[in-house]
């Protein structure tokens, strides 16, 4: 059941992108056939299916922007830059690691979405409109828990909308950019803390080489083994992954 919850949960960002009116009926009629008086037939494609196919193109962006992926991939990229290992680990490995970490962090949210919205809708106990409203609640709570109040206030003022009584009433058009902005801030803060130890090693190596008169030798060549050794000795990957996972409020 948990695995099914994750698989269904990945489809929920797509649902959140579609207007509620498109999900007013339990099923989607893909094709309508109308018989004319002369015996011919007219085929009409449902606008609901057309809207669904169009929204599929926005699914990757929704997954990246509404989950923990943004913070994780930025921190991993900064870590690689701090180590100075160029393309090691490769971008494919970092993206794969970020995706699986995102699944791990978002599992409680996906499980709630499946239990409260997807499963009742698949069992035809609720309609699609109600399922959409239920599915939005866990995502809204997750995003609000990571979003700074200052960012919410900023985008609310920029939108020119009416003031809201509580953060729970924030519309998704305001919550989404505020959440992404907060994630970028948090990711760069974590990346700054990661960068400091490696920067100190670079400064020490550069000072030693300068004092020895070896100005033509790049400090990066000498400092790289020391940075890798430090990262391995402190079990850096476990620290980074554990810190990232625990930095989210689910």
Backbone as numpy.savetxt, mean C-alpha at the origin, in Angstrom:
# Nx Ny Nz CAx CAy CAz Cx Cy Cz
-9.63 -20.95 5.44 -10.45 -19.75 5.44 -9.60 -18.50 5.44
-8.47 -18.51 6.16 -7.59 -17.34 6.19 -7.01 -17.07 4.81
-6.63 -18.15 4.10 -6.08 -17.95 2.76 -7.13 -17.38 1.82
-8.38 -17.86 1.95 -9.45 -17.32 1.12 -9.72 -15.88 1.47
-9.59 -15.56 2.76 -9.80 -14.18 3.17 -8.78 -13.25 2.55
-7.53 -13.68 2.47 -6.50 -12.85 1.85 -6.79 -12.66 0.36
-7.17 -13.75 -0.33 -7.40 -13.65 -1.77 -8.57 -12.75 -2.08
-9.65 -12.86 -1.29 -10.77 -11.97 -1.52 -10.45 -10.55 -1.08
-9.65 -10.41 -0.04 -9.33 -9.08 0.44 -8.56 -8.26 -0.57
-7.77 -8.91 -1.41 -6.99 -8.18 -2.41 -7.88 -7.52 -3.44
-9.10 -7.98 -3.59 -10.01 -7.41 -4.57 -10.78 -6.21 -4.02
-10.70 -5.97 -2.74 -11.50 -4.92 -2.15 -11.08 -3.52 -2.55
-9.79 -3.22 -2.75 -9.48 -1.89 -3.25 -10.17 -1.57 -4.55
-10.40 -2.59 -5.41 -11.13 -2.37 -6.64 -12.56 -1.95 -6.35
-13.20 -2.61 -5.38 -14.58 -2.26 -5.04 -14.67 -0.82 -4.55
-13.67 -0.38 -3.82 -13.72 0.96 -3.26 -13.58 2.03 -4.32
-13.09 1.67 -5.50 -12.93 2.65 -6.56 -14.18 2.84 -7.38
-15.14 1.95 -7.25 -16.33 2.01 -8.09 -17.45 2.76 -7.39
-18.27 3.47 -8.11 -19.39 4.16 -7.49 -20.40 3.17 -6.95
-21.04 3.55 -5.86 -22.00 2.64 -5.22 -23.18 2.35 -6.12
-23.50 3.29 -7.01 -24.66 3.07 -7.87 -24.46 1.90 -8.82
-23.20 1.65 -9.16 -22.94 0.54 -10.08 -23.13 -0.80 -9.43
-23.26 -0.84 -8.09 -23.41 -2.10 -7.37 -24.76 -2.17 -6.67
-25.76 -1.51 -7.25 -27.06 -1.44 -6.59 -27.82 -2.75 -6.70
-27.48 -3.61 -7.69 -28.18 -4.88 -7.84 -27.22 -5.99 -7.47
-27.75 -7.16 -7.03 -26.86 -8.24 -6.57 -25.93 -8.76 -7.65
-26.39 -8.82 -8.92 -25.56 -9.37 -9.98 -25.28 -8.37 -11.07
-24.32 -8.68 -11.92 -23.96 -7.82 -13.03 -24.39 -8.50 -14.33
-25.25 -7.83 -15.11 -25.70 -8.37 -16.37 -24.72 -7.96 -17.45
-23.97 -8.94 -17.94 -22.91 -8.62 -18.88 -23.46 -8.23 -20.25
-24.49 -8.90 -20.71 -24.99 -8.69 -22.07 -26.51 -8.76 -22.06
-27.14 -7.79 -22.73 -28.59 -7.75 -22.85 -28.96 -7.92 -24.31
-29.89 -8.86 -24.59 -30.33 -9.15 -25.95 -31.77 -8.70 -26.08
-32.02 -7.81 -27.04 -33.37 -7.29 -27.28 -33.85 -7.74 -28.65
-35.03 -8.35 -28.69 -35.60 -8.82 -29.95 -36.41 -7.70 -30.59
-36.14 -7.42 -31.85 -36.86 -6.39 -32.59 -38.08 -6.97 -33.27
-38.92 -6.09 -33.78 -40.15 -6.56 -34.42 -39.92 -7.29 -35.71
-38.82 -6.99 -36.40 -38.55 -7.67 -37.67 -37.80 -8.98 -37.50
-37.65 -9.44 -36.27 -36.98 -10.70 -36.00 -35.50 -10.57 -35.72
-34.92 -9.39 -35.89 -33.50 -9.19 -35.59 -33.31 -8.98 -34.10
-32.09 -9.03 -33.67 -31.76 -8.89 -32.27 -30.70 -7.79 -32.09
-30.80 -7.07 -30.97 -29.86 -6.01 -30.63 -29.12 -6.41 -29.37
-27.81 -6.32 -29.39 -26.97 -6.69 -28.26 -26.46 -5.42 -27.59
-26.62 -5.35 -26.28 -26.21 -4.18 -25.51 -25.29 -4.62 -24.39
-24.12 -4.00 -24.28 -23.17 -4.29 -23.21 -23.54 -3.46 -21.98
-23.59 -4.12 -20.82 -23.97 -3.44 -19.60 -22.91 -2.40 -19.21
-23.38 -1.22 -18.81 -22.46 -0.18 -18.36 -21.75 -0.59 -17.08
-22.38 -1.43 -16.27 -21.75 -1.89 -15.04 -20.51 -2.71 -15.33
-20.61 -3.61 -16.32 -19.45 -4.41 -16.70 -18.37 -3.53 -17.31
-18.78 -2.55 -18.10 -17.80 -1.62 -18.68 -17.07 -0.85 -17.59
-17.81 -0.40 -16.57 -17.18 0.32 -15.46 -16.23 -0.60 -14.69
-16.62 -1.86 -14.52 -15.76 -2.82 -13.82 -14.47 -3.07 -14.59
-14.57 -3.23 -15.91 -13.37 -3.47 -16.71 -12.45 -2.24 -16.70
-13.05 -1.05 -16.70 -12.23 0.16 -16.63 -11.52 0.27 -15.29
-12.23 -0.07 -14.22 -11.64 0.04 -12.88 -10.52 -0.97 -12.66
-10.50 -2.05 -13.44 -9.42 -3.03 -13.29 -8.05 -2.41 -13.55
-8.00 -1.41 -14.42 -6.73 -0.76 -14.71 -6.22 0.04 -13.51
-7.12 0.41 -12.60 -6.73 1.18 -11.42 -6.43 0.30 -10.21
-6.63 -1.00 -10.35 -6.42 -1.90 -9.23 -4.98 -1.88 -8.71
-3.93 -1.93 -9.56 -2.56 -1.88 -9.01 -2.30 -0.60 -8.22
-2.76 0.53 -8.74 -2.54 1.79 -8.01 -3.29 1.78 -6.69
-4.50 1.22 -6.67 -5.26 1.16 -5.42 -4.56 0.28 -4.40
-4.03 -0.85 -4.85 -3.34 -1.74 -3.92 -2.10 -1.08 -3.34
-1.38 -0.34 -4.18 -0.16 0.31 -3.70 -0.48 1.45 -2.74
-1.53 2.19 -3.00 -1.80 3.40 -2.24 -2.62 3.16 -0.98
-3.37 2.07 -0.89 -4.29 1.86 0.23 -3.78 0.83 1.22
-2.57 0.34 1.03 -2.03 -0.69 1.91 -0.67 -0.23 2.45
0.02 -1.15 3.09 1.31 -0.85 3.71 2.46 -0.89 2.72
2.20 -1.10 1.44 3.26 -1.31 0.46 4.15 -0.09 0.31
3.56 1.11 0.31 4.33 2.33 0.05 5.45 2.51 1.07
5.12 2.41 2.35 6.13 2.60 3.39 7.21 1.53 3.30
6.82 0.30 3.08 7.78 -0.81 3.10 8.78 -0.69 1.95
8.29 -0.43 0.73 9.20 -0.41 -0.41 10.14 0.78 -0.34
9.70 1.91 0.19 10.58 3.07 0.31 11.69 2.81 1.32
11.35 2.22 2.45 12.36 1.92 3.46 13.38 0.92 2.93
12.92 -0.09 2.22 13.85 -1.07 1.65 14.76 -0.44 0.60
14.23 0.48 -0.18 15.06 1.15 -1.19 16.11 2.04 -0.52
15.72 2.75 0.54 16.69 3.58 1.27 17.76 2.72 1.93
17.35 1.55 2.44 18.32 0.64 3.04 19.37 0.21 2.03
18.94 -0.13 0.83 19.90 -0.53 -0.21 20.83 0.62 -0.56
20.29 1.83 -0.60 21.12 2.98 -0.88 22.13 3.24 0.24
21.69 3.04 1.50 22.59 3.26 2.62 23.72 2.24 2.64
23.41 1.01 2.28 24.45 -0.02 2.23 25.45 0.24 1.12
24.99 0.90 0.06 25.88 1.18 -1.06 26.15 -0.03 -1.92
25.18 -0.96 -1.96 25.37 -2.19 -2.74 24.80 -2.10 -4.15
24.54 -0.89 -4.61 24.04 -0.65 -5.97 22.74 -1.42 -6.22
22.78 -2.46 -7.03 21.57 -3.21 -7.39 21.45 -4.54 -6.65
22.05 -4.62 -5.48 21.94 -5.83 -4.67 21.37 -5.48 -3.30
20.23 -6.04 -2.91 19.33 -6.93 -3.67 18.69 -6.19 -4.85
18.31 -6.95 -5.85 17.73 -6.37 -7.05 16.35 -5.78 -6.75
15.88 -4.96 -7.66 14.57 -4.33 -7.48 13.45 -5.37 -7.42
13.60 -6.44 -8.19 12.58 -7.49 -8.17 12.49 -8.15 -6.80
13.65 -8.37 -6.17 13.64 -8.99 -4.84 13.02 -8.05 -3.82
13.36 -6.77 -3.90 12.79 -5.80 -2.95 11.28 -5.69 -3.11
10.81 -5.66 -4.35 9.36 -5.57 -4.58 8.66 -6.82 -4.09
9.27 -7.99 -4.36 8.67 -9.23 -3.86 8.61 -9.27 -2.35
9.70 -8.87 -1.69 9.70 -8.83 -0.24 8.67 -7.84 0.28
8.56 -6.68 -0.36 7.57 -5.68 0.06 6.15 -6.20 -0.11
5.89 -6.94 -1.18 4.55 -7.48 -1.39 4.18 -8.49 -0.31
5.09 -9.42 -0.01 4.77 -10.43 0.99 4.67 -9.82 2.38
5.47 -8.81 2.68 5.33 -8.12 3.95 4.00 -7.37 4.02
3.57 -6.82 2.88 2.27 -6.15 2.83 1.15 -7.14 3.11
1.22 -8.34 2.53 0.21 -9.36 2.82 0.19 -9.68 4.31
1.38 -9.77 4.91 1.47 -10.11 6.32 0.85 -9.01 7.19
1.17 -7.77 6.89 0.65 -6.66 7.70 -0.85 -6.48 7.51
-1.32 -6.66 6.28 -2.72 -6.40 5.96 -3.63 -7.59 6.20
-3.10 -8.73 6.64 -3.93 -9.92 6.84 -5.11 -9.68 7.79
-4.93 -9.01 8.95 -6.11 -8.75 9.80 -7.18 -7.92 9.09
-6.76 -6.97 8.27 -7.74 -6.16 7.53 -8.45 -7.00 6.49
-7.71 -7.81 5.75 -8.31 -8.66 4.73 -9.27 -9.67 5.35
-8.89 -10.23 6.50 -9.77 -11.19 7.16 -11.09 -10.53 7.59
-11.01 -9.32 8.12 -12.24 -8.61 8.51 -13.12 -8.33 7.29
-12.49 -7.92 6.19 -13.25 -7.65 4.98 -13.95 -8.91 4.48
-13.24 -10.02 4.53 -13.85 -11.27 4.06 -15.00 -11.71 4.96
-14.78 -11.67 6.27 -15.80 -12.14 7.20 -17.03 -11.24 7.22
-16.81 -9.92 7.10 -17.92 -8.98 7.26 -18.59 -8.58 5.95
-17.90 -8.72 4.82 -18.47 -8.25 3.56 -18.48 -9.30 2.47
-17.31 -9.90 2.18 -17.23 -10.80 1.04 -18.02 -12.08 1.26
-17.81 -12.72 2.41 -18.52 -13.98 2.68 -20.04 -13.81 2.69
-20.59 -12.82 3.39 -22.06 -12.64 3.32 -22.56 -12.35 1.90
-21.79 -11.60 1.12 -22.22 -11.31 -0.24 -22.17 -12.56 -1.12
-21.12 -13.39 -0.97 -21.05 -14.62 -1.75 -22.15 -15.59 -1.37
-22.60 -15.53 -0.13 -23.71 -16.38 0.33 -25.07 -15.75 0.06
-25.08 -14.59 -0.62 -26.31 -13.89 -1.01 -27.15 -13.49 0.20
-26.48 -13.18 1.32 -27.20 -12.69 2.49 -27.29 -11.17 2.50
-26.43 -10.49 1.76 -26.48 -9.04 1.64 -26.28 -8.67 0.18
-26.70 -7.46 -0.17 -26.53 -6.98 -1.53 -25.15 -6.36 -1.70
-24.80 -6.08 -2.95 -23.47 -5.57 -3.25 -23.23 -4.20 -2.64
-24.25 -3.36 -2.61 -24.09 -2.03 -2.02 -23.73 -2.10 -0.56
-24.43 -2.96 0.18 -24.12 -3.11 1.60 -22.76 -3.76 1.80
-22.41 -4.72 0.94 -21.09 -5.34 1.04 -19.98 -4.31 0.81
-20.21 -3.39 -0.12 -19.23 -2.35 -0.38 -19.03 -1.46 0.85
-20.12 -1.10 1.49 -20.03 -0.25 2.69 -19.31 -0.98 3.82
-19.62 -2.26 3.99 -18.93 -3.03 5.04 -17.45 -3.20 4.73
-17.11 -3.41 3.46 -15.70 -3.61 3.09 -14.88 -2.35 3.30
-15.52 -1.19 3.17 -14.78 0.06 3.31 -14.38 0.34 4.75
-15.11 -0.21 5.72 -14.86 0.11 7.13 -13.47 -0.35 7.59
-13.05 -1.61 7.38 -11.70 -2.00 7.83 -10.59 -1.22 7.16
-10.73 -0.94 5.87 -9.70 -0.15 5.18 -9.66 1.28 5.73
-10.82 1.85 6.00 -10.86 3.20 6.54 -10.18 3.25 7.91
-10.48 2.27 8.77 -9.87 2.24 10.09 -8.35 2.07 10.01
-7.88 1.20 9.10 -6.44 1.02 8.95 -5.77 2.29 8.47
-6.34 2.93 7.47 -5.74 4.13 6.91 -5.77 5.28 7.91
-6.87 5.42 8.64 -6.94 6.49 9.63 -5.92 6.29 10.75
-5.65 5.03 11.10 -4.68 4.77 12.17 -3.26 5.17 11.77
-2.97 5.21 10.46 -1.63 5.57 10.00 -1.53 7.04 9.57
-2.64 7.73 9.46 -2.66 9.08 8.88 -2.54 10.13 9.97
-1.70 11.11 9.74 -1.55 12.21 10.67 -2.73 13.17 10.56
-3.10 13.75 11.68 -4.22 14.69 11.69 -3.89 15.93 10.86
-2.64 16.35 10.87 -2.25 17.53 10.09 -2.46 17.30 8.60
-2.17 16.09 8.13 -2.37 15.80 6.71 -3.85 15.76 6.36
-4.65 15.19 7.24 -6.10 15.20 7.00 -6.63 16.63 6.94
-6.18 17.45 7.86 -6.62 18.84 7.88 -6.19 19.58 6.62
-4.96 19.32 6.17 -4.45 19.98 4.97 -5.31 19.68 3.75
-5.57 18.40 3.49 -6.34 18.04 2.30 -7.81 18.41 2.43
-8.32 18.44 3.66 -9.69 18.89 3.85 -9.82 20.37 3.51
-8.83 21.16 3.91 -8.85 22.58 3.58 -8.66 22.81 2.09
-7.79 22.00 1.47 -7.56 22.15 0.03 -8.80 21.78 -0.78
-9.58 20.82 -0.29 -10.78 20.40 -1.02 -11.90 21.43 -0.93
-11.84 22.31 0.08 -12.88 23.30 0.25 -14.20 22.72 0.73
-14.16 21.51 1.28 -15.38 20.88 1.76 -15.77 21.38 3.14
-16.92 20.92 3.57 -17.41 21.29 4.89 -16.60 20.60 5.97
-16.43 21.24 7.14 -15.71 20.59 8.25 -16.40 19.30 8.67
-15.61 18.33 9.13 -16.14 17.05 9.58 -16.05 16.99 11.10
-17.03 16.32 11.69 -17.08 16.24 13.15 -16.01 15.31 13.70
-15.85 14.14 13.08 -14.89 13.15 13.54 -14.10 12.64 12.34
-12.87 12.13 12.56 -12.09 11.58 11.44 -12.78 10.44 10.71
-13.65 9.69 11.41 -14.34 8.57 10.77 -15.24 9.02 9.63
-15.61 10.28 9.60 -16.47 10.79 8.55 -15.70 11.32 7.35
-14.38 11.16 7.35 -13.56 11.66 6.25 -13.86 10.89 4.97
-14.20 11.56 3.88 -14.44 10.85 2.61 -13.14 10.29 2.06
-13.27 9.24 1.25 -12.08 8.57 0.71 -11.28 9.47 -0.21
-11.90 10.42 -0.89 -11.17 11.30 -1.78 -10.20 12.20 -1.02
-10.43 12.40 0.28 -9.53 13.16 1.13 -8.62 12.23 1.91
-9.16 11.10 2.34 -8.37 10.17 3.16 -7.23 9.55 2.36
-7.45 9.23 1.09 -6.42 8.57 0.29 -5.16 9.42 0.14
-5.24 10.67 -0.34 -4.00 11.45 -0.45 -3.37 11.76 0.91
-4.19 11.95 1.95 -3.63 12.20 3.28 -2.89 10.97 3.79
-3.43 9.78 3.54 -2.77 8.54 3.95 -1.44 8.36 3.23
-1.42 8.59 1.92 -0.19 8.42 1.16 0.87 9.42 1.62
0.47 10.67 1.87 1.41 11.67 2.34 2.00 11.28 3.69
1.17 10.79 4.59 1.66 10.35 5.89 2.60 9.16 5.77
2.29 8.24 4.86 3.16 7.10 4.65 4.53 7.53 4.12
4.55 8.51 3.23 5.83 9.00 2.72 6.65 9.64 3.84
6.01 10.41 4.68 6.72 11.03 5.80 7.31 9.98 6.73
6.49 9.00 7.10 6.95 7.96 8.01 8.09 7.14 7.40
7.96 6.82 6.11 9.00 6.03 5.45 10.33 6.77 5.44
10.32 8.06 5.18 11.58 8.82 5.14 12.14 9.01 6.54
11.30 9.09 7.55 11.80 9.17 8.92 12.52 7.88 9.31
11.91 6.73 8.98 12.56 5.45 9.26 13.85 5.32 8.45
13.79 5.73 7.18 14.98 5.66 6.34 16.12 6.52 6.85
15.80 7.69 7.43 16.84 8.55 8.01 17.55 7.86 9.16
16.77 7.21 10.04 17.37 6.50 11.17 18.23 5.33 10.71
17.83 4.68 9.61 18.62 3.57 9.08 19.92 4.08 8.47
19.87 5.24 7.87 21.03 5.77 7.14 22.16 6.20 8.07
21.84 6.64 9.29 22.85 7.24 10.17 24.03 6.30 10.47
23.82 5.04 10.90 24.99 4.17 11.20 25.91 3.97 10.00
25.32 3.80 8.82 26.15 3.58 7.64 26.88 4.87 7.23
26.25 6.01 7.45 26.91 7.28 7.16 28.12 7.49 8.07
27.98 7.09 9.33 29.12 7.22 10.26 30.29 6.36 9.80
30.02 5.16 9.33 31.10 4.29 8.82 31.78 4.95 7.62
30.98 5.53 6.71 31.57 6.21 5.56 32.47 7.37 5.99
32.02 8.15 6.99 32.81 9.28 7.46 34.12 8.83 8.11
34.05 7.75 8.92 35.26 7.25 9.57 36.26 6.74 8.54
35.79 5.98 7.57 36.68 5.44 6.54 37.28 6.57 5.71
36.45 7.56 5.36 36.96 8.68 4.57 38.02 9.47 5.34
37.81 9.66 6.65 38.80 10.37 7.47 40.11 9.60 7.56
40.02 8.27 7.73 41.23 7.46 7.81 42.01 7.50 6.51
41.31 7.37 5.38 41.99 7.41 4.09 42.61 8.78 3.84
41.92 9.84 4.27 42.46 11.18 4.08 43.73 11.37 4.91
43.72 10.86 6.14 44.90 11.00 6.99 46.09 10.19 6.48
45.82 9.12 5.74 46.88 8.30 5.17 47.33 8.80 3.81
46.71 9.87 3.33 47.08 10.42 2.04 46.57 9.65 0.85
45.62 8.75 1.07 45.07 7.94 -0.02 43.80 8.62 -0.56
43.97 9.80 -1.10 42.82 10.58 -1.55 42.24 10.07 -2.86
43.00 9.32 -3.63 42.52 8.82 -4.91 41.70 7.55 -4.76
41.71 6.93 -3.59 40.96 5.70 -3.35 39.57 6.06 -2.85
38.55 5.51 -3.50 37.18 5.81 -3.11 36.87 5.20 -1.74
36.34 6.01 -0.81 35.98 5.45 0.51 34.89 4.39 0.44
34.05 4.44 -0.59 32.96 3.46 -0.71 33.50 2.05 -0.87
34.64 1.91 -1.56 35.20 0.58 -1.77 35.65 -0.04 -0.44
36.20 0.78 0.45 36.70 0.28 1.73 35.56 0.12 2.74
34.59 1.04 2.72 33.53 1.02 3.74 32.47 -0.05 3.46
32.32 -0.47 2.22 31.28 -1.44 1.89 31.40 -2.74 2.69
32.59 -3.38 2.78 32.66 -4.61 3.57 32.32 -4.38 5.05
32.73 -3.23 5.58 32.43 -2.95 6.99 30.93 -2.74 7.21
30.27 -2.10 6.26 28.82 -1.89 6.39 28.07 -3.22 6.28
28.50 -4.06 5.38 27.86 -5.37 5.26 28.10 -6.21 6.51
29.33 -6.16 7.04 29.64 -6.91 8.26 28.80 -6.42 9.43
28.66 -5.09 9.58 27.83 -4.55 10.66 26.38 -4.98 10.50
25.89 -4.91 9.28 24.48 -5.27 9.03 24.22 -6.73 9.34
25.18 -7.59 9.02 25.01 -9.02 9.28 25.12 -9.33 10.77
26.08 -8.68 11.44 26.31 -8.96 12.87 25.10 -8.57 13.73
24.43 -7.49 13.38 23.27 -7.05 14.17 21.97 -7.69 13.68
22.07 -8.66 12.75 20.89 -9.31 12.17 19.95 -8.25 11.58
20.52 -7.50 10.65 19.83 -6.33 10.12 18.51 -6.62 9.45
18.43 -7.70 8.68 17.18 -7.97 7.97 16.04 -8.25 8.94
16.34 -8.99 10.00 15.30 -9.25 11.00 14.87 -7.96 11.70
15.85 -7.08 11.99 15.51 -5.81 12.63 14.66 -4.93 11.72
15.03 -4.85 10.44 14.30 -4.01 9.51 12.88 -4.53 9.30
12.77 -5.83 9.03 11.46 -6.41 8.78 10.58 -6.33 10.02
11.15 -6.64 11.18 10.37 -6.56 12.41 9.93 -5.15 12.74
10.82 -4.19 12.55 10.47 -2.79 12.81 9.37 -2.29 11.87
9.49 -2.65 10.59 8.47 -2.23 9.63 7.12 -2.83 9.97
7.09 -4.12 10.29 5.81 -4.77 10.59 5.18 -4.19 11.84
5.99 -3.87 12.85 5.45 -3.35 14.09 5.15 -1.86 14.04
5.55 -1.18 12.95 5.30 0.25 12.86 3.88 0.58 12.42
3.13 -0.44 12.03 1.75 -0.22 11.57 0.80 -0.48 12.73
-0.25 0.31 12.77 -1.29 0.16 13.79 -2.50 -0.46 13.12
-2.69 -1.77 13.32 -3.77 -2.50 12.65 -4.93 -2.61 13.62
